[in-house]
Coordinates of C-alpha atoms and ligand atoms in Angstrom, one line a residue:
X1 CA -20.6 -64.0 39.7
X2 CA -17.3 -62.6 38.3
X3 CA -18.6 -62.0 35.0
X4 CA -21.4 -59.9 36.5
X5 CA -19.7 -58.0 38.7
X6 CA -17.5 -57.1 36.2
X7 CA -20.7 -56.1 34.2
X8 CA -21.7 -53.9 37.1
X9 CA -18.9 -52.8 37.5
X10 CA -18.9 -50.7 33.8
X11 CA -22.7 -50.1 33.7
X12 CA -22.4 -47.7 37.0
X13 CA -19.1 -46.2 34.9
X14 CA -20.7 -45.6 32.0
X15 CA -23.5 -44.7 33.8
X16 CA -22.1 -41.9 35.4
X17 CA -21.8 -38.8 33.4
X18 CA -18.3 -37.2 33.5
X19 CA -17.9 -33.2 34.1
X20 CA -16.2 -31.7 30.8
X21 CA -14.6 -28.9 31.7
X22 CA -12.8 -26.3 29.5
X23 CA -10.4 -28.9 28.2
X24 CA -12.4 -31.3 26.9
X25 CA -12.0 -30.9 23.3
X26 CA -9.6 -27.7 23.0
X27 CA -7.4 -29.9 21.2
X28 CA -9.4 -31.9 19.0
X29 CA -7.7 -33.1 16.2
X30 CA -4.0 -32.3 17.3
X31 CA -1.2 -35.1 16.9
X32 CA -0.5 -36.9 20.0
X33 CA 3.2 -38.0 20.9
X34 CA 4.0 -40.4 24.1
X35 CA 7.3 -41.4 25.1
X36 CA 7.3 -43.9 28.0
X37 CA 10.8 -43.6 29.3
X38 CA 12.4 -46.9 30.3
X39 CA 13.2 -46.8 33.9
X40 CA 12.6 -43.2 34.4
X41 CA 11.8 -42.5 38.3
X42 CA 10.1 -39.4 40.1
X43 CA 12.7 -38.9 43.0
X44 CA 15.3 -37.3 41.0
X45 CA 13.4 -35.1 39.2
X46 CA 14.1 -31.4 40.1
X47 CA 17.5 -32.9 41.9
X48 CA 21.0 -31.9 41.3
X49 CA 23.7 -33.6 42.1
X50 CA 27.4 -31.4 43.0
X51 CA 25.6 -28.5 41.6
X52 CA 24.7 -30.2 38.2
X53 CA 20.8 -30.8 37.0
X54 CA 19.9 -34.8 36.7
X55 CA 17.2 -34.0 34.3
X56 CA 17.6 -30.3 33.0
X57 CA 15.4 -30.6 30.0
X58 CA 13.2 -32.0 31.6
X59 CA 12.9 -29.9 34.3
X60 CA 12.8 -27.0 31.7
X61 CA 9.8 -27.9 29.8
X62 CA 8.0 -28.7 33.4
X63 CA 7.7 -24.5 33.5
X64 CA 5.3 -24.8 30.8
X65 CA 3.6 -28.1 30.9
X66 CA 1.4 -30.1 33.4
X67 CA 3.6 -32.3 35.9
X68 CA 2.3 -34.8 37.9
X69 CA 4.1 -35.3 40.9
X70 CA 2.3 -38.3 42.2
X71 CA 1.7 -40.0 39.1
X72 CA 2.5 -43.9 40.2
X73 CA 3.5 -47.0 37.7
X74 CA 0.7 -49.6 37.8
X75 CA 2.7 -52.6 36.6
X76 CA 3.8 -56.3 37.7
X77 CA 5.8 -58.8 36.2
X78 CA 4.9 -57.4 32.7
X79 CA 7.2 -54.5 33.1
X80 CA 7.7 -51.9 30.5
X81 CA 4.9 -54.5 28.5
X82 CA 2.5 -53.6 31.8
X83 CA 3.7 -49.9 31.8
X84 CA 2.1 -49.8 27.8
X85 CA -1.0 -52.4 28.6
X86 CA -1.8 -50.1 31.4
X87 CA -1.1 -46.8 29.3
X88 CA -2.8 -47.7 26.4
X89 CA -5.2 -50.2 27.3
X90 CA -6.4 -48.4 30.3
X91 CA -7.0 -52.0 32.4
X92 CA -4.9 -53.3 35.3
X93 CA -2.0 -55.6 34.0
X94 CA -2.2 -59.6 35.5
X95 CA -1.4 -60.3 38.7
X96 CA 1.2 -63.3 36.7
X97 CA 3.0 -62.7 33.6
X98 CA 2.3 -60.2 30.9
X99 CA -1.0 -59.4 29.4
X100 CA 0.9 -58.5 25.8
X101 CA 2.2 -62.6 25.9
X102 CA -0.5 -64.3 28.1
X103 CA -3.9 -62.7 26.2
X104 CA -2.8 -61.0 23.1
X105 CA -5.5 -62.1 21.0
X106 CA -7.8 -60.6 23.3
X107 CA -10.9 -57.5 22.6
X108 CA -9.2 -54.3 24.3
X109 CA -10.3 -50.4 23.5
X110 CA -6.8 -49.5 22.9
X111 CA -6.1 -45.8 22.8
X112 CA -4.8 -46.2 19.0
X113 CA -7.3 -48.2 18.2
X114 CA -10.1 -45.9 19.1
X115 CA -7.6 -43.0 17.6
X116 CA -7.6 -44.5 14.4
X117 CA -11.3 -44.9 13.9
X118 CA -11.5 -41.2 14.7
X119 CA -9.2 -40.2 12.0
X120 CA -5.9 -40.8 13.3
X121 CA -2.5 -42.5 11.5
X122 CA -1.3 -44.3 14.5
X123 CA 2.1 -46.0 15.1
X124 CA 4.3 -47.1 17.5
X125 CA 8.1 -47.0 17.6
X126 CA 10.8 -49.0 19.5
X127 CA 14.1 -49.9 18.7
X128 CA 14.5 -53.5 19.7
X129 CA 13.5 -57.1 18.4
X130 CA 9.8 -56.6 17.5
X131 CA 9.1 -59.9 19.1
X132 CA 10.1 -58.9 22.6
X133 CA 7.5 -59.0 25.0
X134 CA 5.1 -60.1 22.2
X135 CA 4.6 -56.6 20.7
X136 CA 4.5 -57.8 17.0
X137 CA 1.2 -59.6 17.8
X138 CA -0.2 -57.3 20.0
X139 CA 0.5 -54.0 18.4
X140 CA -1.2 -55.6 15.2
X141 CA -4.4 -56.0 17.8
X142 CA -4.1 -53.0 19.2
X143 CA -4.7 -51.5 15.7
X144 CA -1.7 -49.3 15.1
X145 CA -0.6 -48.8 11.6
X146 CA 3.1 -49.7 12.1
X147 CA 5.5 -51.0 14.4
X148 CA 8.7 -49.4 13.6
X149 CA 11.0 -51.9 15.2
X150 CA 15.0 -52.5 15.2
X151 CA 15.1 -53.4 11.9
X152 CA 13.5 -49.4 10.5
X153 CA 16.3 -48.2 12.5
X154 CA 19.6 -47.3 10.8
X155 CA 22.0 -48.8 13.7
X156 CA 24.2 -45.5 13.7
X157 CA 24.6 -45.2 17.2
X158 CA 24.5 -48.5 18.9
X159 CA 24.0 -48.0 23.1
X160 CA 23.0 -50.7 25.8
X161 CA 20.6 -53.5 23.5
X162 CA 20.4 -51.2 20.8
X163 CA 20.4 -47.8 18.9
X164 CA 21.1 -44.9 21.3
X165 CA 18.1 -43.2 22.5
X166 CA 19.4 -39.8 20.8
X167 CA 19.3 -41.7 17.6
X168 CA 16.5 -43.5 18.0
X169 CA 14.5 -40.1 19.0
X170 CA 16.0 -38.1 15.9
X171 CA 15.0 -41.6 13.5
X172 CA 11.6 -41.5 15.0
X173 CA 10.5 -37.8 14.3
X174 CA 12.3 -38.2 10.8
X175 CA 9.1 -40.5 10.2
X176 CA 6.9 -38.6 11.7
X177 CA 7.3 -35.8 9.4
X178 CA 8.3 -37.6 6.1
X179 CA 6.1 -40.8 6.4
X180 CA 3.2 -40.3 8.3
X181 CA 0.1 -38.0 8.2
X182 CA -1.1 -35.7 10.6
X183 CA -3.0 -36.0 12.5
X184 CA -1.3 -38.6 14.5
X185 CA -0.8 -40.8 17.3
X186 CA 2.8 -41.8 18.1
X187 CA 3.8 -44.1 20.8
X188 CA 7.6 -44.0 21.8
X189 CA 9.6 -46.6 24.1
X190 CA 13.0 -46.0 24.8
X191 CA 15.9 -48.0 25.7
X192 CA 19.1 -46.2 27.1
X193 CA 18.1 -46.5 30.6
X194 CA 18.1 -50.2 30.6
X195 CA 18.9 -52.1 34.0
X196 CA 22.6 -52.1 34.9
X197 CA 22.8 -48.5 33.8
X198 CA 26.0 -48.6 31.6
X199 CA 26.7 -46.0 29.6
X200 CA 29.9 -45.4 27.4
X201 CA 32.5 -43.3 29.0
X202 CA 32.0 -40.5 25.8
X203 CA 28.5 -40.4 27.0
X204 CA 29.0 -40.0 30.6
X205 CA 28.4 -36.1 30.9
X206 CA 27.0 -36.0 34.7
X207 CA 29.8 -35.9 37.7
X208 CA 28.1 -38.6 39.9
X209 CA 30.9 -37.7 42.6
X210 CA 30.6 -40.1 45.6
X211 CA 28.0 -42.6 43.6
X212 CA 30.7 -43.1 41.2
X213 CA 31.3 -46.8 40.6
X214 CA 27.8 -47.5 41.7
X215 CA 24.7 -48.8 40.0
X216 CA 22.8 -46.2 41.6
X217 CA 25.5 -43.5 40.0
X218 CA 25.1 -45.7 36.4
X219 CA 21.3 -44.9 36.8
X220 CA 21.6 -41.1 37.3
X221 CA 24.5 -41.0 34.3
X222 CA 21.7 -42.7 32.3
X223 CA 18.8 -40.9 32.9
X224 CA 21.1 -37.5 32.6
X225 CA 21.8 -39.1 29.1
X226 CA 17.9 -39.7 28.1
X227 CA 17.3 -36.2 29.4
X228 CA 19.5 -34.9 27.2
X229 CA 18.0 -36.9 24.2
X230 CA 15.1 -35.4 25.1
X231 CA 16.1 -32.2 25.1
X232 CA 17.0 -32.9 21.4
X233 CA 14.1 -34.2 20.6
X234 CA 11.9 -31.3 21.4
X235 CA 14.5 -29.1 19.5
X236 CA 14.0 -31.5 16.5
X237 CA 9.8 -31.3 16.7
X238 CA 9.7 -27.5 16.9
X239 CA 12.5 -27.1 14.0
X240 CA 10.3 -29.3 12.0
X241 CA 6.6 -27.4 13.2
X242 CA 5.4 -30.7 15.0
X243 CA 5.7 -29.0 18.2
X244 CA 2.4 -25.9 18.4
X245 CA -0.5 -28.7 17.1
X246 CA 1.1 -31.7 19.5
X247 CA 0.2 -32.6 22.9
X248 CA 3.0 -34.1 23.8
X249 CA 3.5 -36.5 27.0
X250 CA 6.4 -38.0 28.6
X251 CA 6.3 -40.8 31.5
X252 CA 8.3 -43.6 33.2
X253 CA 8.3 -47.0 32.7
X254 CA 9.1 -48.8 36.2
X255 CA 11.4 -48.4 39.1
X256 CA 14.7 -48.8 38.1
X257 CA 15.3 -52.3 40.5
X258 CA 17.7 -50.5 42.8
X259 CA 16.2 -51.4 46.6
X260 CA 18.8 -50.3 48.7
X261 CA 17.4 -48.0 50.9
X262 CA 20.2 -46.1 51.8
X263 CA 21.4 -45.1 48.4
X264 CA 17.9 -42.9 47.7
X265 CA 19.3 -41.6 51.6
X266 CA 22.4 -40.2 50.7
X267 CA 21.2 -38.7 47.0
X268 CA 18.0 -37.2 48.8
X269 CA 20.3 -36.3 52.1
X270 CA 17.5 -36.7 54.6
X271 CA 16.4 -40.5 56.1
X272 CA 13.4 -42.0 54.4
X273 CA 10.2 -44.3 56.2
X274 CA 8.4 -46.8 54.6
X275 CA 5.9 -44.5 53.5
X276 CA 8.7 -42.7 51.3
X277 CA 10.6 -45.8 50.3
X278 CA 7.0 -46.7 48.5
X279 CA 6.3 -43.8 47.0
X280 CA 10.0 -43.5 45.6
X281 CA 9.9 -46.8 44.5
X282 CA 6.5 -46.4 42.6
X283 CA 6.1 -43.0 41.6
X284 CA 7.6 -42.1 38.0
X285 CA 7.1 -38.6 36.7
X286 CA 4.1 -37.6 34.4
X287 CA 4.7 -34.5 31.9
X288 CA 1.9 -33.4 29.7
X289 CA 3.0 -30.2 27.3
X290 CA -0.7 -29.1 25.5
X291 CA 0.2 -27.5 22.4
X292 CA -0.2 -23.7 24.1
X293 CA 1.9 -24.8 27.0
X294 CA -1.7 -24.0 28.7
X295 CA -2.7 -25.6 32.1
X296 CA 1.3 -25.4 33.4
X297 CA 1.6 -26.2 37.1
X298 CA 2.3 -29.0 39.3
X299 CA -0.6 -31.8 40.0
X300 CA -0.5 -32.8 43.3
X301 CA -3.4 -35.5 43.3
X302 CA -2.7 -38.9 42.3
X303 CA -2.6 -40.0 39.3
X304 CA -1.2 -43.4 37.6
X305 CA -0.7 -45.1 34.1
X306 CA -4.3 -46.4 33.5
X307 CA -5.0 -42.4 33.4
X308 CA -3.4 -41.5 30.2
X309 CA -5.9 -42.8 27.8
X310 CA -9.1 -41.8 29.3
X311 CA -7.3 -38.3 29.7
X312 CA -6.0 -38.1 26.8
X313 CA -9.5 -38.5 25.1
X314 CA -10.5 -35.8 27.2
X315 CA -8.1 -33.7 25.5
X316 CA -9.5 -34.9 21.9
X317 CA -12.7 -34.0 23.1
X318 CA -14.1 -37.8 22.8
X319 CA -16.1 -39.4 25.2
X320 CA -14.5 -42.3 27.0
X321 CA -17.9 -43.3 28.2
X322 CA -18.4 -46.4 26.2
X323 CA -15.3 -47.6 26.4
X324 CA -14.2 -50.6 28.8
X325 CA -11.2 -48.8 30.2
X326 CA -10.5 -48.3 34.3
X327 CA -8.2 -45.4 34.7
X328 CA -9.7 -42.2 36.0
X329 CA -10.0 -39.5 33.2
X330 CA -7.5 -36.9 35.3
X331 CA -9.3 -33.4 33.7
X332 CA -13.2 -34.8 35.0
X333 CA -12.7 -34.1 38.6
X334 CA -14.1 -37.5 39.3
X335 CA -12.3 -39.9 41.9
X336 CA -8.9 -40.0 41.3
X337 CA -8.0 -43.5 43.6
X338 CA -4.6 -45.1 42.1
X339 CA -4.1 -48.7 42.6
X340 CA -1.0 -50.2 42.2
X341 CA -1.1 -53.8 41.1
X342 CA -0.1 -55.5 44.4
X343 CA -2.7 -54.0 45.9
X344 CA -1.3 -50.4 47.3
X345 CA -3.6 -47.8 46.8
X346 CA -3.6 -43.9 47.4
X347 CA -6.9 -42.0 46.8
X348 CA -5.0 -38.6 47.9
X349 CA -5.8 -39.0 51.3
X350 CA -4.1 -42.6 52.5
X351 CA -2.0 -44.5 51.3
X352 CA -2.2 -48.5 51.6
X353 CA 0.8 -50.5 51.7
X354 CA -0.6 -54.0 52.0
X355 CA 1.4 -56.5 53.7
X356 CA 2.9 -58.6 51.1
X357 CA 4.7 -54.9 49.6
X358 CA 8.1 -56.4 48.1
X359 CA 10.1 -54.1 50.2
X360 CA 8.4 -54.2 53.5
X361 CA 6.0 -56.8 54.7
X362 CA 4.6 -55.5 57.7
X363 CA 1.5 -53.4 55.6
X364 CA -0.1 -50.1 56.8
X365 CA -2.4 -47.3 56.5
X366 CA -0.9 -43.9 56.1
X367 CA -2.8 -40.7 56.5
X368 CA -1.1 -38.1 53.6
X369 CA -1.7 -35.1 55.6
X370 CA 0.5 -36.1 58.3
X371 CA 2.5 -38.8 56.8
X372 CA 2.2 -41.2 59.9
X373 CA 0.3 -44.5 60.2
X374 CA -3.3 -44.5 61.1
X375 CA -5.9 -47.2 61.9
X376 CA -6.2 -49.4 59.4
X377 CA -9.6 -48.6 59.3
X378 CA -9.5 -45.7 57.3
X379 CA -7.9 -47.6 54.5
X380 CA -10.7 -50.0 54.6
X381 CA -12.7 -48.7 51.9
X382 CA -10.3 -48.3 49.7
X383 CA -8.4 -51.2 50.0
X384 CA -12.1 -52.8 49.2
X385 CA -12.6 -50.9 46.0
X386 CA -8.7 -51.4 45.0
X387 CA -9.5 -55.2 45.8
X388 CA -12.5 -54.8 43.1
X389 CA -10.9 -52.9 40.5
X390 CA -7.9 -55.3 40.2
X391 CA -10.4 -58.7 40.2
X392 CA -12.5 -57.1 37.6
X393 CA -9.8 -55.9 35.2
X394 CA -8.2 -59.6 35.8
X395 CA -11.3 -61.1 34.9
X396 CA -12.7 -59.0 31.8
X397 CA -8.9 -59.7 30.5
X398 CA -8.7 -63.2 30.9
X399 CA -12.2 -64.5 29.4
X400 CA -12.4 -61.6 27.0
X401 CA -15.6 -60.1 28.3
X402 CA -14.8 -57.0 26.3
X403 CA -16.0 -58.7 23.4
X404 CA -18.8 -61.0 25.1
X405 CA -20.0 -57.2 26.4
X406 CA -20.3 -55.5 23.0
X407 CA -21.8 -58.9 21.6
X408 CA -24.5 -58.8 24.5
X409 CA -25.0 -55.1 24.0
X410 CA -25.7 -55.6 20.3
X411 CA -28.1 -58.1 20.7
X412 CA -29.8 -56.3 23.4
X413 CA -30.3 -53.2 21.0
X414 CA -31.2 -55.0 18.2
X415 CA -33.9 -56.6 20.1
X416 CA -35.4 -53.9 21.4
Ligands
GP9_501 C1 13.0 -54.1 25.6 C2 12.5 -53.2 26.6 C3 12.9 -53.7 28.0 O1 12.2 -54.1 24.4 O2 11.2 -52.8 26.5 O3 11.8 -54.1 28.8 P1 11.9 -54.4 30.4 O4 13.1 -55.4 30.5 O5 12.3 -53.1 31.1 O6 10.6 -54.9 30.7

């Protein structure tokens, strides 16, 4: 019964035809650069702290790219392995342990994957032990060219468990230009804003005033340093012409595993509810920049991790129709429901906190429009369809129905 569900479940998908609008396509062929950002949160975007910018560069290129201000994390235990699963896989991480350890010999349509048979040189660069989470073995299934690891690094800045995320940046678009052809996919994961946040005193360069001392004061010194990397690294990709024929995206990882409530309080000066403690705690920001900085503005709808590769084939102009991926392709105007992996869902109307939430356990039903519970009722639906979505991505992961499916589909067409 699971296995045909799950087969239902993609035969009304790819039965449905998507709306391509304008943007389908308008960048076929360009190079594609993602950096997931370790840690990096949605709440202090756009915040200042004693007069100074968290995330200046970041908020800088936000005037001309796409921002997504509800984009939420989809992982679980996984971590930043569920943030990439999710990202580039497009399925639901496991409800237990990491999908990149558990089932890494697995059939996925992986966004390089599918890149690469359309032409791409794909590669993926991280600089850490390549064994962590598992990524040797699964990047090798996931079809990328190379892995450039801790070892292609020159360790000439060493920060946190490795290179400096300045370094590694600068390293990585070295690559890109001198060893790699265009077009190209390249997947970025940094490191600097590692869990407990310490950064050098030389590299301190934000006045964390009455947070000083604190973890949550470490965390906003971090991500002010990453920021700044970044800021570099889009310096370093227009100085070297990789900047006009990229689409390039930037998005966090995972919350940063700082729960007290009454830290995000006194940084945000105003008292949060459940609802906002939630979102905080699972919303990380989303910046697209499409090689003419077209389509700016701020994206209010939900959006969430399993998004990236059906929209990003959008962007390529190829259809994502055959492919057994569940994200919502973000530019087709088709539903745009985000469930989180313990269950919490938002379609853009409620929000569902369900009652086993690790920060709250008493569960609700929010209604968006004016932010206060509502009968539980009119999460019903959509805590249904969350329910679904998460058992059939758990099940087409763990006995490998993506292969079984393709097999079956074969024979079926051969037959006929
Ligand atoms: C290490 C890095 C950290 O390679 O990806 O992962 P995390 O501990 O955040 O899951």
């Amino acid at each position: 019964a699971d296995v045909e569900q799950a087969k239902a479940f993609f035969a009304e998908r790819q039965r449905t035809a998507p709306q391509n609008d304008a943007l389908f396509g308008k960048y076929k062929d360009s190079n594609v650069i993602i950096v997931q950002g370790e840690a990096f949160m949605n709440f202090m975007i756009g915040q200042s702290i004693g007069g100074q910018e968290i995330t200046p560069h970041f908020n800088e290129l936000m005037k001309e790219s796409q921002y997504y201000s509800h984009f939420y994390h989809q992982t679980g235990q996984g971590r930043t392995s569920d943030a990439d699963f999710g990202a580039n896989i497009s399925l639901h991480p496991l409800p237990v342990g990491s999908a990149f350890v558990r089932y890494a010999d697995h059939t996925y349509d992986s966004l390089p994957s599918i890149l690469k048979d359309n032409g791409y040189s794909t590669n993926v660069f991280h600089a850490y032990e390549s064994g962590f989470w598992n990524r040797y073995t699964m990047y090798q299934n996931m079809k990328y060219d190379k892995f450039y690891s801790k070892n292609d690094f020159a360790q000439d800045d060493p920060l946190g468990w490795s290179l400096s995320d300045e370094s590694f940046f600068r390293q990585s678009v070295e690559k890109m230009s001198s060893e790699v052809t265009e077009p190209f996919y390249s997947f970025l994961i940094t490191l600097s804003s590692h869990h407990p946040y310490a950064l050098p005193k030389e590299k301190q360069q934000l006045d964390v005033g009455e947070f000083q001392g604190t973890m949550f004061g470490n965390y906003l010194q971090s991500v002010h340093y990453v920021d700044s990397a970044l800021g570099k690294m889009v310096e370093d990709l227009k100085n070297r012409g990789l900047w006009e024929n990229t689409i390039f995206m930037f998005y966090g990882d995972h919350d940063n595993s700082i729960k007290e409530q009454s830290q995000y309080e006194q940084f945000l000066g105003r008292s949060l509810n459940e609802l906002d403690m939630t979102q905080i705690m699972n919303e990380v920001p989303l910046l697209v920049h499409l090689p003419d900085g077209a389509a700016a503005g701020t994206i209010d709808e939900p959006s969430g991790q399993l998004d990236i590769t059906p929209s990003v084939l959008h962007l390529l102009g190829v259809s994502d129709q055959s492919y057994y991926h569940m994200g919502n392709d973000v530019y087709d105007g088709s539903s745009r429901t985000v469930v989180l992996r313990n269950g919490t869902f938002s379609d853009g109307s409620v929000f569902y906190i369900p009652s086993d939430d690790y920060i709250y356990e008493s569960g609700a039903c929010y209604d968006l429009s004016t932010r206060d519970k509502t009968d539980s009722n009119a999460c019903r639906p959509g805590h249904d369809e969350a329910t679904k979505r998460l058992h059939v991505s758990d099940t087409v992961i763990t006995y490998d129905l993506i292969q079984r499916f393709r097999e079956e589909d074969s024979s079926t067409a051969t037959s006929q």
